[in-house]
PDB file of C-alpha atoms in Angstrom:
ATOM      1  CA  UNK G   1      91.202 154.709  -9.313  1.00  0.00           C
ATOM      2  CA  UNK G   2      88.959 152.253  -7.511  1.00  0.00           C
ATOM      3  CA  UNK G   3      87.264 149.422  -9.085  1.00  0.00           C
ATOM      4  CA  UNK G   4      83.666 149.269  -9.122  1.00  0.00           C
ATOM      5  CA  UNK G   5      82.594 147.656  -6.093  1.00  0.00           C
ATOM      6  CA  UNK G   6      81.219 144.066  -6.544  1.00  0.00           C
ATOM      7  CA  UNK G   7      79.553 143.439  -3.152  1.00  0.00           C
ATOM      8  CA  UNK G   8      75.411 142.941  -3.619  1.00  0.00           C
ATOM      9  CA  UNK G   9      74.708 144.066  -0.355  1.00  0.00           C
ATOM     10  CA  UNK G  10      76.765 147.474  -0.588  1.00  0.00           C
ATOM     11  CA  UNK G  11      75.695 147.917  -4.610  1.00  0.00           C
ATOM     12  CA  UNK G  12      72.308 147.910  -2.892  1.00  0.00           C
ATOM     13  CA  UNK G  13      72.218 149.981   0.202  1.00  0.00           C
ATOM     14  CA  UNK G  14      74.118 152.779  -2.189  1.00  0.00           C
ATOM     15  CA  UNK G  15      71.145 152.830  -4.558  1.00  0.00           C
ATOM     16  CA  UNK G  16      68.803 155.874  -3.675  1.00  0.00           C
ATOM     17  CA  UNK G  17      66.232 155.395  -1.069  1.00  0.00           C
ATOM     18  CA  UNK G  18      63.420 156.191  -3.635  1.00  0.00           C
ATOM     19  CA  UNK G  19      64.760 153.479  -5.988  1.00  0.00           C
ATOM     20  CA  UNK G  20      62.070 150.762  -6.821  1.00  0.00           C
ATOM     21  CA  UNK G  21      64.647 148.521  -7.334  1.00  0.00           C
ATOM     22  CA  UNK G  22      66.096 149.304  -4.049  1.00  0.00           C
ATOM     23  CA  UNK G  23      62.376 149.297  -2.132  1.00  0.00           C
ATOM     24  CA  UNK G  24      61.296 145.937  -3.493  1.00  0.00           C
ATOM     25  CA  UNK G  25      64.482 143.900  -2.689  1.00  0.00           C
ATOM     26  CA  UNK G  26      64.646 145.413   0.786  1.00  0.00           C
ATOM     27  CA  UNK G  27      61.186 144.431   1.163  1.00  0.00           C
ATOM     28  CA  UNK G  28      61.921 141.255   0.219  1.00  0.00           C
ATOM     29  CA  UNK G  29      64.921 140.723   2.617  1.00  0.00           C
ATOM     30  CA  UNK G  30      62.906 141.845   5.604  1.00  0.00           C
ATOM     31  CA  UNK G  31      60.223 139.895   4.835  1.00  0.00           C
ATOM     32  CA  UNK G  32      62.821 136.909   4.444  1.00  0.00           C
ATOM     33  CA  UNK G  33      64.359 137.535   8.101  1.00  0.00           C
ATOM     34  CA  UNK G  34      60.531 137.812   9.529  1.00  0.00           C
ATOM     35  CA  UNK G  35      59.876 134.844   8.196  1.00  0.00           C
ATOM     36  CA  UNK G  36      62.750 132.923   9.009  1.00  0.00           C
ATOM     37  CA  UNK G  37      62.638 134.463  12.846  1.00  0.00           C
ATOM     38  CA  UNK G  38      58.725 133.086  13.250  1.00  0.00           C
ATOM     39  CA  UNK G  39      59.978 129.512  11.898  1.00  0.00           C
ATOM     40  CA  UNK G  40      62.615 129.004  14.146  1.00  0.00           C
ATOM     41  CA  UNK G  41      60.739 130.913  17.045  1.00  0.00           C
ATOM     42  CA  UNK G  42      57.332 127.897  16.173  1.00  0.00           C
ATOM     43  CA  UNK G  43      60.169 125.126  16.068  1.00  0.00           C
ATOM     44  CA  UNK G  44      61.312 126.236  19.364  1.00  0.00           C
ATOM     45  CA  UNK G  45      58.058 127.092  21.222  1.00  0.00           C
ATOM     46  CA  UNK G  46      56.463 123.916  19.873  1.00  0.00           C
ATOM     47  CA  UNK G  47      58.216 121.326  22.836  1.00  0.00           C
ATOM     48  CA  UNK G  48      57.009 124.554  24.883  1.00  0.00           C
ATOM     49  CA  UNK G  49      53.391 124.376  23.854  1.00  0.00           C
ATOM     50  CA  UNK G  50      53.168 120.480  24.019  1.00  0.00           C
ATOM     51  CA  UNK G  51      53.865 120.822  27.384  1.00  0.00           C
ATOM     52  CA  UNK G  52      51.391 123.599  28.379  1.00  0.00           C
ATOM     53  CA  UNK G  53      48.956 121.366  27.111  1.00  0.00           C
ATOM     54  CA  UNK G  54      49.566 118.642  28.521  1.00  0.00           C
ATOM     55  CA  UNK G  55      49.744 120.122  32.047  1.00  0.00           C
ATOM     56  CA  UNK G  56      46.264 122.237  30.867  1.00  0.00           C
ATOM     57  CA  UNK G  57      44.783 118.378  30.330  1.00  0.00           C
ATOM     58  CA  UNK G  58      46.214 117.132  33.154  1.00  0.00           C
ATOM     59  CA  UNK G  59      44.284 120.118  35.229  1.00  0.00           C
ATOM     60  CA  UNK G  60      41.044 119.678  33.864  1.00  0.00           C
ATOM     61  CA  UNK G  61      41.461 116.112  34.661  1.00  0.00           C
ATOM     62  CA  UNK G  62      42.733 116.366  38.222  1.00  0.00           C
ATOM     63  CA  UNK G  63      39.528 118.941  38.736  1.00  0.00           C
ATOM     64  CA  UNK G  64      36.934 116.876  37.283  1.00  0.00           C
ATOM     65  CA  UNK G  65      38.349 113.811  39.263  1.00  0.00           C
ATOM     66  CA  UNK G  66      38.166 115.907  42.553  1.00  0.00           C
ATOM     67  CA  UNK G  67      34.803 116.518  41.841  1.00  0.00           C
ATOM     68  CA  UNK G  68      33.427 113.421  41.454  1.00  0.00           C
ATOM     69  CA  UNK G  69      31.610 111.789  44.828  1.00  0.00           C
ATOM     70  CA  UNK G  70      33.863 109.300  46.392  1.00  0.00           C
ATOM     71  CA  UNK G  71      36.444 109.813  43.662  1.00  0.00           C
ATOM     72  CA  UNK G  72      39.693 111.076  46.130  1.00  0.00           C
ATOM     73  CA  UNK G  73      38.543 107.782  48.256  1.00  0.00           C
ATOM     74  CA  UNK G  74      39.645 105.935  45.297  1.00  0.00           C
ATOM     75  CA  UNK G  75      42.024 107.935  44.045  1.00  0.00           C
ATOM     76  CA  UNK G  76      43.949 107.863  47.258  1.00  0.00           C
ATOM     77  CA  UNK G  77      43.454 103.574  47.329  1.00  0.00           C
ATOM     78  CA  UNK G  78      44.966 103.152  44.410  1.00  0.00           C
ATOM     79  CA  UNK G  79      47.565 105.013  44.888  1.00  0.00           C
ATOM     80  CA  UNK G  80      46.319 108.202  43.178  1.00  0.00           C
ATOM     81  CA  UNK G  81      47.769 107.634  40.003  1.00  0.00           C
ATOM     82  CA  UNK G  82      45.088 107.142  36.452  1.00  0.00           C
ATOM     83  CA  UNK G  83      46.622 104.504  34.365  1.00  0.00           C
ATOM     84  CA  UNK G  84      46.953 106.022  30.199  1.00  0.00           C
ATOM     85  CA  UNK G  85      46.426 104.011  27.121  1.00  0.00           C
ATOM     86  CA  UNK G  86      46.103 104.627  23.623  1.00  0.00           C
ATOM     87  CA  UNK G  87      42.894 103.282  22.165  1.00  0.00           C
ATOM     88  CA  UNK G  88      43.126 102.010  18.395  1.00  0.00           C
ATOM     89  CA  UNK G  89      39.522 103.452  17.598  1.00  0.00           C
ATOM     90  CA  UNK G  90      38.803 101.279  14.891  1.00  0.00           C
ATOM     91  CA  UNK G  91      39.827  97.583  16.706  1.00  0.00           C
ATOM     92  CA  UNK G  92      38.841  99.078  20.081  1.00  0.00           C
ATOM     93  CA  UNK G  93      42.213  97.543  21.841  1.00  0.00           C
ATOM     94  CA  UNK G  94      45.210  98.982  22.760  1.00  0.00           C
ATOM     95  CA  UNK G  95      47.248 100.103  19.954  1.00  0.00           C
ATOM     96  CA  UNK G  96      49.980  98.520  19.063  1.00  0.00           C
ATOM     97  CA  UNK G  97      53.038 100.511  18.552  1.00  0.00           C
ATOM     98  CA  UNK G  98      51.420 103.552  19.607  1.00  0.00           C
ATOM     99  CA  UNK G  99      52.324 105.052  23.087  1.00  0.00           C
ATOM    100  CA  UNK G 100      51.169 108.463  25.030  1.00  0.00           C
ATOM    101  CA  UNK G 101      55.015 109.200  24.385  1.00  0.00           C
ATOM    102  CA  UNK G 102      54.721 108.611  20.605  1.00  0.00           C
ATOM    103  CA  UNK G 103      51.059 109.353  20.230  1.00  0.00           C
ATOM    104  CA  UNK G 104      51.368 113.186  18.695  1.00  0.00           C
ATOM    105  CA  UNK G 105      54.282 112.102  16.577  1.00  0.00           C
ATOM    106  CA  UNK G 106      51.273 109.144  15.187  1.00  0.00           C
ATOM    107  CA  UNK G 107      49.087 111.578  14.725  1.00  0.00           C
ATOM    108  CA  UNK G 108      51.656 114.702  12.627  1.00  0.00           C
ATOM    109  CA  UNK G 109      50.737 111.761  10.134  1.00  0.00           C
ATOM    110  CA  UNK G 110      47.947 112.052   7.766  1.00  0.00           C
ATOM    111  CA  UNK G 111      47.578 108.487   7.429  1.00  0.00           C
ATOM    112  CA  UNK G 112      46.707 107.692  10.854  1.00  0.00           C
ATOM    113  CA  UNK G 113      43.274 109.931  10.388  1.00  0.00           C
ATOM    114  CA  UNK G 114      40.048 108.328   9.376  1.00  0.00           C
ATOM    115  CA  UNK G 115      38.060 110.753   6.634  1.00  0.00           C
ATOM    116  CA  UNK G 116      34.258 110.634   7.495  1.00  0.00           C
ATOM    117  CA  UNK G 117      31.144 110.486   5.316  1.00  0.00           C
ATOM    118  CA  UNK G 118      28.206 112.921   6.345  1.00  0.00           C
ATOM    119  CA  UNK G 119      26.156 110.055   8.058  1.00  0.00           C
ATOM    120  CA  UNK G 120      28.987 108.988  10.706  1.00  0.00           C
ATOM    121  CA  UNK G 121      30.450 112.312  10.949  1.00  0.00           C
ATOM    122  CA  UNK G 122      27.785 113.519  13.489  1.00  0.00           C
ATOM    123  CA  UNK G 123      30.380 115.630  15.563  1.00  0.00           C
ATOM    124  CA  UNK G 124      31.251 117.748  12.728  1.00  0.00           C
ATOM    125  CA  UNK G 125      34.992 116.836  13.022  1.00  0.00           C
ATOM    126  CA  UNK G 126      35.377 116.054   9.339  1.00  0.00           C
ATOM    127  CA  UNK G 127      37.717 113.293  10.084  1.00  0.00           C
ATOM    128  CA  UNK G 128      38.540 111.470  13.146  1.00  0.00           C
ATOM    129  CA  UNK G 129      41.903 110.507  14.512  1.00  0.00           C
ATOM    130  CA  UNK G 130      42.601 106.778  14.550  1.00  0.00           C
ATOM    131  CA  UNK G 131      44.233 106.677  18.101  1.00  0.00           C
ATOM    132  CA  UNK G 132      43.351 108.490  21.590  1.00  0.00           C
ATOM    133  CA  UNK G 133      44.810 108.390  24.854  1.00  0.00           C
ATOM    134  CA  UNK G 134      42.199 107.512  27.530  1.00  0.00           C
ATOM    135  CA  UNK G 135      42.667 107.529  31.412  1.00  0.00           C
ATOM    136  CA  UNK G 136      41.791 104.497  33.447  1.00  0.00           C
ATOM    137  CA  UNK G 137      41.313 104.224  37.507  1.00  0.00           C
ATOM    138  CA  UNK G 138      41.248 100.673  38.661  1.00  0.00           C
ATOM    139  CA  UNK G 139      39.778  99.216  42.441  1.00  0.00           C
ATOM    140  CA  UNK G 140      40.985  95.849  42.518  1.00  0.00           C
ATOM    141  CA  UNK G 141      41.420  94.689  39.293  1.00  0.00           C
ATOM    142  CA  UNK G 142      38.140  96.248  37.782  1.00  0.00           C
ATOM    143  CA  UNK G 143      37.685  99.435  36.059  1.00  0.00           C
ATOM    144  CA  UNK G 144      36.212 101.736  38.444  1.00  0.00           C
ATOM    145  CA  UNK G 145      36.330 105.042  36.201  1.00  0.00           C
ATOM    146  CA  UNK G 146      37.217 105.525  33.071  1.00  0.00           C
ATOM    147  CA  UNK G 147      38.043 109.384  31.371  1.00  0.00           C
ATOM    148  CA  UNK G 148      37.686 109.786  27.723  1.00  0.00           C
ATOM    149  CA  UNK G 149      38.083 113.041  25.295  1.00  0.00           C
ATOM    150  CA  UNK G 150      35.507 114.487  23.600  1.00  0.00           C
ATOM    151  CA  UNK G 151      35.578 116.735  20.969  1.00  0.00           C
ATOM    152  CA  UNK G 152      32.409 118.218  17.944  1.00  0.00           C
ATOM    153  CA  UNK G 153      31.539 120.750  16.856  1.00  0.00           C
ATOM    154  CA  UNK G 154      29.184 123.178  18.433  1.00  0.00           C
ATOM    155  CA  UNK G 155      27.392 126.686  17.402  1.00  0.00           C
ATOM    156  CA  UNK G 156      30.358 128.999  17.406  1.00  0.00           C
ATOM    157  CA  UNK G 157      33.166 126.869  16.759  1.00  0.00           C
ATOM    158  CA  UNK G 158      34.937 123.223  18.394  1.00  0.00           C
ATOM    159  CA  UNK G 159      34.135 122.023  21.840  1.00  0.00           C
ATOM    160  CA  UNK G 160      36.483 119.798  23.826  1.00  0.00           C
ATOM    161  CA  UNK G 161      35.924 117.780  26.987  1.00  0.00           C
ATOM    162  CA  UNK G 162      36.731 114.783  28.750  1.00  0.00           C
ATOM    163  CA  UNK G 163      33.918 112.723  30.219  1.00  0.00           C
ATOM    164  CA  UNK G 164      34.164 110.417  32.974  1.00  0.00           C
ATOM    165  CA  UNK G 165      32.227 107.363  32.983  1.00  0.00           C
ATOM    166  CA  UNK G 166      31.569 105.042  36.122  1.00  0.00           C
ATOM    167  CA  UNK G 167      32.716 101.217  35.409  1.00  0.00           C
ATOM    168  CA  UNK G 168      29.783  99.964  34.134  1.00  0.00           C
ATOM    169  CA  UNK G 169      30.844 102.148  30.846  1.00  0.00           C
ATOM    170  CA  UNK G 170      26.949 104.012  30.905  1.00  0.00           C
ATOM    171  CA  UNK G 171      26.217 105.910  34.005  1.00  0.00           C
ATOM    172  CA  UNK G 172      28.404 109.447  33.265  1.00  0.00           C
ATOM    173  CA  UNK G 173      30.243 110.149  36.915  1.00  0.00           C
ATOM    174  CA  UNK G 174      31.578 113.861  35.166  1.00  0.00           C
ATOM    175  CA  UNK G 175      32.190 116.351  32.493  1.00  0.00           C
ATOM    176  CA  UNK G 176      34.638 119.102  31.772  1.00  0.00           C
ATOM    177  CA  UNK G 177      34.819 121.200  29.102  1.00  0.00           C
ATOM    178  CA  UNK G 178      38.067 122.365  28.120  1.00  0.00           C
ATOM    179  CA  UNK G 179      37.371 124.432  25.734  1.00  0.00           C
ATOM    180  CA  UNK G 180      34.802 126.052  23.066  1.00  0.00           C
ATOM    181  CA  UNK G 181      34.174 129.465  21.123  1.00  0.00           C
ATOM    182  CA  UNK G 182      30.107 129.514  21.919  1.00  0.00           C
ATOM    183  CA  UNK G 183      28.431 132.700  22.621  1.00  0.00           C
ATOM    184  CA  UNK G 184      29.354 134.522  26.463  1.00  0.00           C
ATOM    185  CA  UNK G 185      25.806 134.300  28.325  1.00  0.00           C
ATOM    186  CA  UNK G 186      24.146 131.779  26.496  1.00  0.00           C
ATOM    187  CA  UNK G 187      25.855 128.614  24.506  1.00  0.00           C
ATOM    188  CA  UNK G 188      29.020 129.975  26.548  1.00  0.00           C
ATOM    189  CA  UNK G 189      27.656 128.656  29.974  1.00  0.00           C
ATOM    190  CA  UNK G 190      28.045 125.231  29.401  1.00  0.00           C
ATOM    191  CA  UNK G 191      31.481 125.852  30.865  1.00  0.00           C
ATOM    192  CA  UNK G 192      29.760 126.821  33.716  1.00  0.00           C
ATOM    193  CA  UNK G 193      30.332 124.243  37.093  1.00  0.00           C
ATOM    194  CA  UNK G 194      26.559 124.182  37.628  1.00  0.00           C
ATOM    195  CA  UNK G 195      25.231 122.989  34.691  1.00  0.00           C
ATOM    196  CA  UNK G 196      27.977 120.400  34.019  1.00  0.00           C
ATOM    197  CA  UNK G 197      27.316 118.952  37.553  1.00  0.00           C
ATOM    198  CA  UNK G 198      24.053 117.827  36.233  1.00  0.00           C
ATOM    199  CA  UNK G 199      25.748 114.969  34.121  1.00  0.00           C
ATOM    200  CA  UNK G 200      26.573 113.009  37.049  1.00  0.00           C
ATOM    201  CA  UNK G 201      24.269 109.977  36.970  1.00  0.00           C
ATOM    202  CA  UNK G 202      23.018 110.300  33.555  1.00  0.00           C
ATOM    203  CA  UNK G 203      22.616 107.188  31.586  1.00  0.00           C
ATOM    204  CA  UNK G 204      24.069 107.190  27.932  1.00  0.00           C
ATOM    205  CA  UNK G 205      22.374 104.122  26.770  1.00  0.00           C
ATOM    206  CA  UNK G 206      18.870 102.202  27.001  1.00  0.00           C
ATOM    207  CA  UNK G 207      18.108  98.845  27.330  1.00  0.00           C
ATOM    208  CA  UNK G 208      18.574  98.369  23.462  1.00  0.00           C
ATOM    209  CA  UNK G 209      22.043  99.488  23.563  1.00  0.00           C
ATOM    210  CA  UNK G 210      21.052 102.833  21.657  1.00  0.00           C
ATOM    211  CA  UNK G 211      23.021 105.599  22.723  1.00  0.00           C
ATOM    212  CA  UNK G 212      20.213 107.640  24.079  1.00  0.00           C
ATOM    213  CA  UNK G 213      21.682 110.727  25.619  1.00  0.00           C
ATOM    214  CA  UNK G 214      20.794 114.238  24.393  1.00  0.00           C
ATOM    215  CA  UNK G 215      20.604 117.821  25.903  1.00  0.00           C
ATOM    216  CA  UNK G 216      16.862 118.919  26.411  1.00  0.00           C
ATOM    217  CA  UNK G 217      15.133 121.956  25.298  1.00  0.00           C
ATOM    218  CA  UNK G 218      14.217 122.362  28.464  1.00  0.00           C
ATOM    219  CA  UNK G 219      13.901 120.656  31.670  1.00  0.00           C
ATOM    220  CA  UNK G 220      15.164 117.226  31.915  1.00  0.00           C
ATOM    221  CA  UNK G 221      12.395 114.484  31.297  1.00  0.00           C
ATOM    222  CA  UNK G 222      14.226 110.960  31.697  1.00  0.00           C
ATOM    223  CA  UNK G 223      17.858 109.142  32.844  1.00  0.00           C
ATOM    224  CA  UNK G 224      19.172 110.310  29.367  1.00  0.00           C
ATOM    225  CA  UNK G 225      18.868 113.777  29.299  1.00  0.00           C
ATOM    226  CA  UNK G 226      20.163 116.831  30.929  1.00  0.00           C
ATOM    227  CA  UNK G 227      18.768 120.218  30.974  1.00  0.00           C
ATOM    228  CA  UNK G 228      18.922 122.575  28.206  1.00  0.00           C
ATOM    229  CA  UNK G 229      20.468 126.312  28.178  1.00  0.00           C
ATOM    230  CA  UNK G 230      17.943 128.478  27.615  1.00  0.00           C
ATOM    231  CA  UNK G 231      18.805 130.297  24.014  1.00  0.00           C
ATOM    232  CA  UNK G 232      21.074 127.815  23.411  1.00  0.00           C
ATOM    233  CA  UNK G 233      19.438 125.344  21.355  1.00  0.00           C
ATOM    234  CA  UNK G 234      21.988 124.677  18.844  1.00  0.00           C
ATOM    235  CA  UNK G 235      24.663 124.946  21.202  1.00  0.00           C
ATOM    236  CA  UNK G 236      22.813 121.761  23.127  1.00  0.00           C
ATOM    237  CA  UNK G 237      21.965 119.779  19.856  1.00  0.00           C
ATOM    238  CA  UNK G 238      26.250 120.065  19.215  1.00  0.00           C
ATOM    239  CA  UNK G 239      27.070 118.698  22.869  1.00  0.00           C
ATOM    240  CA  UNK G 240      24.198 115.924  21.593  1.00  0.00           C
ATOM    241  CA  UNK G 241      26.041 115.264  19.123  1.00  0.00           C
ATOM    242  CA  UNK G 242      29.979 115.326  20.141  1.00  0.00           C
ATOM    243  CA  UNK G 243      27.999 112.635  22.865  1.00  0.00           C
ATOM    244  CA  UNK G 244      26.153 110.652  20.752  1.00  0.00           C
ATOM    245  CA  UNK G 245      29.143 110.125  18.060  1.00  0.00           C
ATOM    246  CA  UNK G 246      31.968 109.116  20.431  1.00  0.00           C
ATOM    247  CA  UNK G 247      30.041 107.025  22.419  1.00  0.00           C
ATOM    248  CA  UNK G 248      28.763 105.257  19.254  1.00  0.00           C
ATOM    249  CA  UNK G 249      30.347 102.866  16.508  1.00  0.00           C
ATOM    250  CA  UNK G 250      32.743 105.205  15.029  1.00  0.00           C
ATOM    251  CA  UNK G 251      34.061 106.384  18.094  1.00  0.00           C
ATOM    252  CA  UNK G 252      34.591 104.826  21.748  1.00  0.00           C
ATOM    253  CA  UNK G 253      31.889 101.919  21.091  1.00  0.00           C
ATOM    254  CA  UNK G 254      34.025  98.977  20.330  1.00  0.00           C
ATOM    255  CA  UNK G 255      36.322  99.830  23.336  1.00  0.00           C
ATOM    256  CA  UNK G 256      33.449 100.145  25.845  1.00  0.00           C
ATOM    257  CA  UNK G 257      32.652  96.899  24.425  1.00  0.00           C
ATOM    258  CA  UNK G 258      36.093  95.346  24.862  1.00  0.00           C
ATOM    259  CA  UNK G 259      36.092  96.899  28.463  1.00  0.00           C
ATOM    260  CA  UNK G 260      32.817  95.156  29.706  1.00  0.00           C
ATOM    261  CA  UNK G 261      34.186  92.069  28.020  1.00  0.00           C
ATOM    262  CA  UNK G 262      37.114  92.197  30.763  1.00  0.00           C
ATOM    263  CA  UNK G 263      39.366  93.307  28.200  1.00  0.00           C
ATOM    264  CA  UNK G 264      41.069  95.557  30.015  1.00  0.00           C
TER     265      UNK G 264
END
């Protein structure tokens, strides 16, 4: 006579289908295999999706560039190649240890993130990250264009873009945004070509060193402003904002500062 069989997997497929026990640990098994598939399927698409990224950034840059009056001129003199660093936020300098290479691995780590209070935080990030990767374009040995992420919050969600700034680190030569979740027809256009060509020659700052850019409600009325999208409102006071807070203390100030000071 044969022994009772002592193999889990067969005691359990022998069970009756309608057994709970039977239902509840093959639930559990399937859900186990699921799980264990969409880990190792995220650890291998993540290399995958780094690099999609990077070539989606490197797109929107090449495009705004392209755009820019004059821009392929100096592209093409210098060899057509933007210089990257990574900007410690907080000193404003390079940062040290810190590379593009290394930069996402700097940033896995909660450490390297700066929490922020409700009076700085006027993006609506929450927190900040402590180092970015900028893009410089030199003529000669002076900064002749300088491209720098952006990132707040807006009415339906985040908003990402890079802005280009001419080398006197005011006068705005470009903007693209990369990305946001506002409303199709109406916070949605400002992904549209014809109202982000209006930045070009705006002024971020007055003569007090105030950052002094905002989006109208309206038409444009001086350097600093650009024209509002009509229904849009809060839409344009989030772009204000993103503006406004990276260009500020908290943000890209000290290395604008550093950069006029020959720094760089």
């Amino acid at each position: 006579m044969a022994g009772p069989d002592r193999n889990p997997l067969r005691r359990l497929l022998a069970l009756p289908n309608e057994s709970r026990a039977k239902t509840v640990l093959m639930a559990f098994l399937v859900s186990g295999i699921c799980a264990a598939l969409v880990s190792g399927a995220t650890v291998l698409m993540r290399p995958i999706q780094a690099a999609n990224r990077a070539a989606e950034e490197q797109a929107h840059i090449a495009s705004l560039v392209e755009g820019i009056p004059g821009m392929a001129d100096l592209l093409e003199q210098s060899g057509g190649m933007l210089s990257r660093v990574v900007i410690d936020l907080e000193s404003g300098r390079a940062a040290a240890g810190v590379t593009p290479a290394t930069l996402e691995a700097a940033l896995a780590d909660p450490a390297n993130w700066s929490a922020m209070d409700a009076g700085q935080d006027l993006a609506g990030l929450g927190q900040r990250p402590n180092y970015v990767q900028v893009f410089l374009l030199r003529s000669g040995e002076e900064i002749s264009l300088l491209l720098l992420p952006l990132s707040g919050q807006g009415y339906g969600g985040r908003i990402d873009a890079i802005m280009a700034l001419r080398g006197d680190m005011n006068t705005v030569a470009g903007i693209a945004v990369t990305s946001h979740s506002e409303t199709p027809g109406l916070g949605g256009r400002i992904d549209e070509a014809a109202w982000q060509a209006a930045f070009s020659g705006t002024e971020l700052r007055g003569d007090t060193g105030a950052v002094l850019f905002r989006v109208a409600r309206g038409t444009a009325s001086s350097i600093h402003e650009v024209d509002g999208i009509t229904g849009a409102t809060r839409t344009g006071i989030g772009v204000t904002n993103m503006i406004r807070f990276w260009m500020g203390p908290d943000g890209y100030g000290p290395f604008l500062d550093a950069v006029q000071r020959g720094e760089f």
